[in-house]
């Protein structure tokens, strides 16, 4: 077999043969040969490695072309870092989104747009008010995104090998994203409940522990998962659209799947915007279930809103059809940089960790 960009004698002459080859390149080639690159469809584990792509001798190794690929641990570490950074950087906008989705907001919390809302919150409630609840969000985002990306990468490869061997399957991408969402939301939902209650205008909670204690004592442990089914109903289509759009755009902007920061940022931003706009009505209902907004409760029903159908009915009774799209501007504005940050940080750490692992192997 002749490897592209290595010369005709690359394999026949062994790893050390061939003019102009550095010791590091020889070691990487030796690793590819030992792992069975180019065995054919019947050789080796499906999806265990990919043939090397043509690249300049001076360029760094492409993580998608590296022989062993990224490990589950790599996906989890990169995913955890990406999730924490994504939520921390965009948290003030998330606070605005939660308030703008309120069905019957206090007159002092009626905002025209995202910037005006952020300015008024800071001016009237303090500089750090938009950051209240950030600690519980960061705590939940780490494990949630670690499970999310690790599950997605594993299932994407497994399903793609079944549906479209040797290629990329959009069906596999969407299905992997849906399953990964089950794990992500199971870990993240309690943090979402606490976070959104602390974000609301005139929230009585100043500390995470106060909010957790009050919810547990007054509403029971089930309150932390009251919105779980609605969260899944929203996030399953959201993530299916998100991952399919991201992978589709990567095929066009980055067909060789190299580490390309600009393509990751652009693809992530577009994927987040499309998915966010399409699933805003479900996000409004999720916010109502999490916050149990008192004015909406008093105006329409007695007791707690406990299900997706009840949340949809309450939203319509209070604000009509337009209420389903409250906060759509803030949601899209939040998701564009949010998913751009998540994908670019994830791909960077995935590339960096895998590259370091291969360099250590090659040095041995």
Coordinates of C-alpha atoms in Angstrom, one line a residue:
X1 CA 0.0 0.0 0.0
X2 CA 1.3 3.4 -0.9
X3 CA 0.7 6.2 1.7
X4 CA -0.2 9.6 0.3
X5 CA 2.5 12.2 0.7
X6 CA 5.1 9.6 1.8
X7 CA 6.5 8.5 -1.5
X8 CA 6.2 5.2 -3.3
X9 CA 8.8 3.5 -1.1
X10 CA 7.2 4.6 2.2
X11 CA 5.9 1.2 3.1
X12 CA 8.1 -1.2 1.3
X13 CA 11.2 0.5 2.7
X14 CA 9.9 0.3 6.3
X15 CA 9.4 3.3 8.6
X16 CA 13.0 4.4 8.5
X17 CA 13.2 4.4 4.7
X18 CA 12.5 7.3 2.4
X19 CA 14.3 10.6 1.9
X20 CA 13.6 13.6 4.1
X21 CA 11.7 11.7 6.7
X22 CA 12.3 12.9 10.3
X23 CA 12.5 10.4 13.2
X24 CA 9.2 11.6 14.5
X25 CA 7.5 11.0 11.2
X26 CA 9.0 7.5 11.0
X27 CA 7.7 6.7 14.5
X28 CA 4.2 7.8 13.6
X29 CA 4.3 5.8 10.4
X30 CA 5.5 2.8 12.4
X31 CA 2.5 3.2 14.7
X32 CA 0.1 3.3 11.7
X33 CA 1.6 0.2 10.2
X34 CA 1.5 -1.7 13.6
X35 CA -2.2 -0.8 14.0
X36 CA -3.1 -2.1 10.6
X37 CA -3.9 1.0 8.6
X38 CA -4.9 0.0 5.2
X39 CA -5.8 -3.6 6.0
X40 CA -9.0 -3.3 4.1
X41 CA -12.6 -3.5 5.1
X42 CA -12.2 -6.8 6.9
X43 CA -9.1 -6.0 9.0
X44 CA -9.0 -4.4 12.4
X45 CA -11.8 -3.0 14.5
X46 CA -14.3 -0.9 12.7
X47 CA -13.6 2.8 13.1
X48 CA -10.5 2.2 15.2
X49 CA -8.4 4.4 13.0
X50 CA -8.5 6.3 9.7
X51 CA -6.0 6.5 6.8
X52 CA -3.7 9.4 7.1
X53 CA -4.6 12.4 4.9
X54 CA -2.2 14.4 2.8
X55 CA -0.6 17.2 4.8
X56 CA 2.5 19.4 4.6
X57 CA 5.6 18.0 6.3
X58 CA 5.9 21.0 8.5
X59 CA 2.3 20.9 9.7
X60 CA 1.3 19.2 13.0
X61 CA -0.5 15.8 12.9
X62 CA -4.2 16.0 12.3
X63 CA -6.0 14.5 15.3
X64 CA -8.6 12.8 13.1
X65 CA -5.8 11.1 11.3
X66 CA -3.8 10.0 14.4
X67 CA -3.6 6.2 14.7
X68 CA -5.1 5.5 18.0
X69 CA -7.7 8.3 17.9
X70 CA -9.0 10.1 21.0
X71 CA -9.8 8.0 24.0
X72 CA -13.0 8.1 26.1
X73 CA -11.0 10.0 28.8
X74 CA -9.9 12.6 26.2
X75 CA -13.5 13.2 25.1
X76 CA -14.6 13.5 28.7
X77 CA -11.9 15.9 29.7
X78 CA -12.3 18.0 26.6
X79 CA -16.1 18.0 27.0
X80 CA -16.0 19.0 30.6
X81 CA -13.7 22.0 29.9
X82 CA -15.8 23.0 27.0
X83 CA -19.1 22.8 29.0
X84 CA -17.8 24.8 31.9
X85 CA -16.3 27.6 29.7
X86 CA -19.4 27.7 27.6
X87 CA -21.8 28.2 30.5
X88 CA -19.5 30.6 32.5
X89 CA -18.8 32.9 29.6
X90 CA -22.4 33.1 28.5
X91 CA -24.0 33.1 31.9
X92 CA -25.2 36.8 32.0
X93 CA -27.0 36.3 28.7
X94 CA -28.6 33.1 30.1
X95 CA -29.8 35.1 33.1
X96 CA -31.5 37.6 30.7
X97 CA -33.0 34.8 28.7
X98 CA -34.6 33.3 31.8
X99 CA -36.2 36.6 32.8
X100 CA -37.4 37.4 29.3
X101 CA -39.2 34.1 29.2
X102 CA -41.3 35.0 32.2
X103 CA -45.0 34.9 31.3
X104 CA -46.1 37.7 33.7
X105 CA -43.0 39.6 34.7
X106 CA -42.9 42.3 37.3
X107 CA -43.2 45.8 35.8
X108 CA -39.6 46.4 36.9
X109 CA -38.5 43.3 34.9
X110 CA -40.0 44.1 31.5
X111 CA -37.2 44.4 29.0
X112 CA -37.2 45.5 25.4
X113 CA -34.0 43.7 24.3
X114 CA -31.0 41.8 25.7
X115 CA -28.6 44.7 26.1
X116 CA -31.2 46.9 27.8
X117 CA -32.1 44.0 30.2
X118 CA -28.5 43.4 31.1
X119 CA -27.9 47.1 31.7
X120 CA -30.9 47.5 33.9
X121 CA -30.1 44.4 35.9
X122 CA -26.6 45.6 36.6
X123 CA -27.8 49.2 37.3
X124 CA -30.6 48.4 39.7
X125 CA -29.6 45.1 41.2
X126 CA -25.8 45.2 41.3
X127 CA -22.9 44.3 39.1
X128 CA -22.8 40.7 40.1
X129 CA -26.5 40.0 40.0
X130 CA -26.4 38.5 36.5
X131 CA -23.9 36.0 37.8
X132 CA -25.9 34.6 40.7
X133 CA -26.2 30.8 40.4
X134 CA -23.0 30.5 38.3
X135 CA -21.3 28.2 40.7
X136 CA -24.1 25.5 40.6
X137 CA -24.2 25.8 36.8
X138 CA -20.4 25.2 36.5
X139 CA -20.6 22.3 38.9
X140 CA -23.3 20.6 36.9
X141 CA -21.8 21.5 33.5
X142 CA -18.5 19.6 34.0
X143 CA -19.8 16.1 34.4
X144 CA -22.9 16.7 32.2
X145 CA -20.7 17.7 29.2
X146 CA -18.1 15.0 29.9
X147 CA -20.8 12.4 29.5
X148 CA -22.4 14.2 26.6
X149 CA -19.4 14.4 24.4
X150 CA -18.0 11.0 25.3
X151 CA -21.3 9.3 24.6
X152 CA -21.7 11.2 21.3
X153 CA -18.3 10.4 19.9
X154 CA -18.6 6.7 20.8
X155 CA -22.1 6.3 19.4
X156 CA -21.4 8.4 16.3
X157 CA -18.5 6.1 15.3
X158 CA -20.4 2.9 16.1
X159 CA -23.6 3.9 14.3
X160 CA -21.7 5.3 11.3
X161 CA -19.9 2.0 10.9
X162 CA -23.2 0.2 10.7
X163 CA -25.2 2.7 8.6
X164 CA -22.5 4.0 6.3
X165 CA -19.2 2.0 6.7
X166 CA -16.2 4.1 6.1
X167 CA -18.1 7.4 5.8
X168 CA -20.1 9.9 7.8
X169 CA -23.9 9.3 8.4
X170 CA -26.1 12.3 9.3
X171 CA -28.6 9.8 10.8
X172 CA -25.9 8.4 13.0
X173 CA -24.9 11.9 14.1
X174 CA -28.5 12.8 15.0
X175 CA -29.2 9.6 16.8
X176 CA -25.9 9.8 18.8
X177 CA -26.8 13.4 19.8
X178 CA -30.2 12.3 21.0
X179 CA -28.8 9.5 23.2
X180 CA -26.1 11.7 24.6
X181 CA -28.7 14.2 25.6
X182 CA -30.3 11.6 28.0
X183 CA -27.1 11.5 30.0
X184 CA -26.4 15.2 29.8
X185 CA -29.9 16.3 31.0
X186 CA -29.9 13.7 33.8
X187 CA -26.8 15.3 35.3
X188 CA -27.7 18.9 34.5
X189 CA -31.4 19.1 35.3
X190 CA -31.1 19.7 39.1
X191 CA -28.5 22.5 38.5
X192 CA -30.9 24.0 35.9
X193 CA -33.7 24.2 38.5
X194 CA -31.6 25.9 41.1
X195 CA -30.0 28.2 38.5
X196 CA -33.2 29.5 37.0
X197 CA -34.9 30.1 40.4
X198 CA -31.9 32.2 41.4
X199 CA -32.0 34.1 38.1
X200 CA -35.6 35.3 38.4
X201 CA -36.4 38.9 39.4
X202 CA -36.8 39.3 43.2
X203 CA -35.6 35.8 43.8
X204 CA -35.5 35.1 47.5
X205 CA -32.4 33.0 47.2
X206 CA -28.9 34.5 47.5
X207 CA -27.0 31.3 48.0
X208 CA -27.3 27.9 46.2
X209 CA -27.6 26.0 49.5
X210 CA -30.6 28.2 50.5
X211 CA -32.4 27.4 47.2
X212 CA -31.6 23.7 47.3
X213 CA -32.9 23.4 50.9
X214 CA -36.1 25.4 50.2
X215 CA -36.9 23.3 47.1
X216 CA -36.3 20.0 48.9
X217 CA -38.3 20.9 51.9
X218 CA -41.2 22.6 50.2
X219 CA -41.6 20.6 47.0
X220 CA -39.7 17.4 47.5
X221 CA -36.8 15.8 45.6
X222 CA -39.0 15.3 42.6
X223 CA -39.0 19.1 42.0
X224 CA -35.4 18.8 40.7
X225 CA -36.6 16.6 37.9
X226 CA -40.0 18.1 37.3
X227 CA -38.9 19.6 34.0
X228 CA -36.8 16.5 32.9
X229 CA -39.3 15.2 30.4
X230 CA -39.8 18.6 28.9
X231 CA -36.1 19.2 28.9
X232 CA -35.7 16.0 26.9
X233 CA -38.6 16.9 24.6
X234 CA -36.7 20.1 23.9
X235 CA -33.1 18.9 23.9
X236 CA -33.6 15.7 21.9
X237 CA -34.7 17.6 18.7
X238 CA -32.4 20.5 19.6
X239 CA -29.4 18.2 19.8
X240 CA -30.4 16.2 16.7
X241 CA -30.7 19.5 14.7
X242 CA -27.5 20.8 16.3
X243 CA -25.2 17.8 15.6
X244 CA -26.6 17.1 12.2
X245 CA -26.1 20.8 11.2
X246 CA -22.6 20.9 12.7
X247 CA -21.4 17.7 11.0
X248 CA -23.1 18.8 7.7
X249 CA -21.2 22.2 7.8
X250 CA -18.0 20.4 8.7
X251 CA -18.3 18.4 5.6
X252 CA -18.3 21.6 3.6
X253 CA -15.9 23.8 5.5
X254 CA -13.5 21.1 6.8
X255 CA -13.9 18.0 4.6
X256 CA -10.6 16.5 5.8
X257 CA -11.6 16.9 9.4
X258 CA -8.4 18.5 10.5
X259 CA -8.1 20.8 13.5
X260 CA -9.4 24.0 12.0
X261 CA -10.6 26.6 14.6
X262 CA -12.4 28.9 12.2
X263 CA -14.5 26.0 10.8
X264 CA -15.4 24.8 14.3
X265 CA -16.5 28.2 15.4
X266 CA -18.5 28.9 12.3
X267 CA -20.2 25.5 12.2
X268 CA -20.9 25.6 15.9
X269 CA -22.4 29.0 15.8
X270 CA -24.7 28.2 12.9
X271 CA -25.8 24.9 14.3
X272 CA -26.6 26.5 17.7
X273 CA -28.7 29.4 16.1
X274 CA -30.8 27.0 13.9
X275 CA -31.5 24.6 16.8
X276 CA -32.2 27.4 19.3
X277 CA -34.8 29.1 17.1
X278 CA -36.6 25.9 16.3
X279 CA -37.0 24.8 19.9
X280 CA -37.8 28.1 21.7
X281 CA -41.4 27.1 22.6
X282 CA -40.1 24.1 24.4
X283 CA -37.6 26.2 26.3
X284 CA -40.3 28.6 27.4
X285 CA -42.2 25.6 28.9
X286 CA -39.1 24.2 30.5
X287 CA -38.4 27.6 32.2
X288 CA -42.0 27.7 33.5
X289 CA -41.7 24.2 35.0
X290 CA -38.3 25.1 36.6
X291 CA -39.3 28.4 38.1
X292 CA -43.0 27.7 38.9
X293 CA -43.7 31.4 38.3
X294 CA -46.1 32.6 41.0
X295 CA -48.1 35.0 38.9
X296 CA -48.7 32.4 36.2
X297 CA -49.7 29.9 38.9
X298 CA -52.1 32.2 40.6
X299 CA -53.7 33.3 37.3
X300 CA -54.4 29.9 35.9
X301 CA -54.2 26.9 38.1
X302 CA -53.8 25.8 41.7
X303 CA -50.8 23.9 42.9
X304 CA -47.7 23.2 40.9
X305 CA -47.3 22.8 37.1
X306 CA -46.2 19.2 36.9
X307 CA -46.1 18.2 33.2
X308 CA -45.3 19.3 29.7
X309 CA -49.0 19.4 28.7
X310 CA -49.8 21.5 31.7
X311 CA -46.9 23.9 30.9
X312 CA -48.0 24.3 27.3
X313 CA -51.6 25.0 28.3
X314 CA -50.5 27.5 30.9
X315 CA -48.2 29.4 28.5
X316 CA -51.1 29.6 26.0
X317 CA -53.6 30.7 28.6
X318 CA -51.4 33.5 29.9
X319 CA -49.9 34.9 26.7
X320 CA -51.3 33.2 23.6
X321 CA -49.3 31.9 20.7
X322 CA -46.7 34.7 20.9
X323 CA -45.8 33.6 24.5
X324 CA -44.2 30.5 23.1
X325 CA -41.5 32.7 21.5
X326 CA -40.7 34.8 24.5
X327 CA -37.0 35.3 24.8
X328 CA -36.3 33.9 21.3
X329 CA -33.9 36.8 20.6
X330 CA -32.0 36.2 23.9
X331 CA -32.0 32.4 23.2
X332 CA -30.5 32.7 19.8
X333 CA -28.0 35.4 20.9
X334 CA -27.0 33.0 23.7
X335 CA -26.7 29.9 21.6
X336 CA -24.6 31.4 18.7
X337 CA -21.5 32.1 20.8
X338 CA -22.3 29.4 23.3
X339 CA -22.1 26.5 20.8
X340 CA -19.2 28.2 19.0
X341 CA -17.3 28.3 22.3
X342 CA -18.3 24.7 23.2
X343 CA -17.2 23.2 19.8
X344 CA -14.0 25.3 19.4
X345 CA -12.8 24.6 23.0
X346 CA -13.8 20.9 22.7
X347 CA -12.0 20.4 19.4
X348 CA -8.9 22.3 20.7
X349 CA -8.5 20.2 23.8
X350 CA -9.4 17.0 21.9
X351 CA -6.6 17.8 19.4
X352 CA -4.1 19.0 22.1
X353 CA -4.5 16.0 24.4
X354 CA -4.5 13.4 21.5
X355 CA -1.4 15.1 20.0
X356 CA 0.5 15.0 23.3
X357 CA -0.4 11.3 23.7
X358 CA 0.9 10.5 20.2
X359 CA 4.1 12.4 20.8
X360 CA 4.7 10.5 24.0
X361 CA 4.1 7.2 22.2
X362 CA 6.4 8.2 19.4
X363 CA 9.2 9.2 21.8
X364 CA 9.3 5.7 23.4

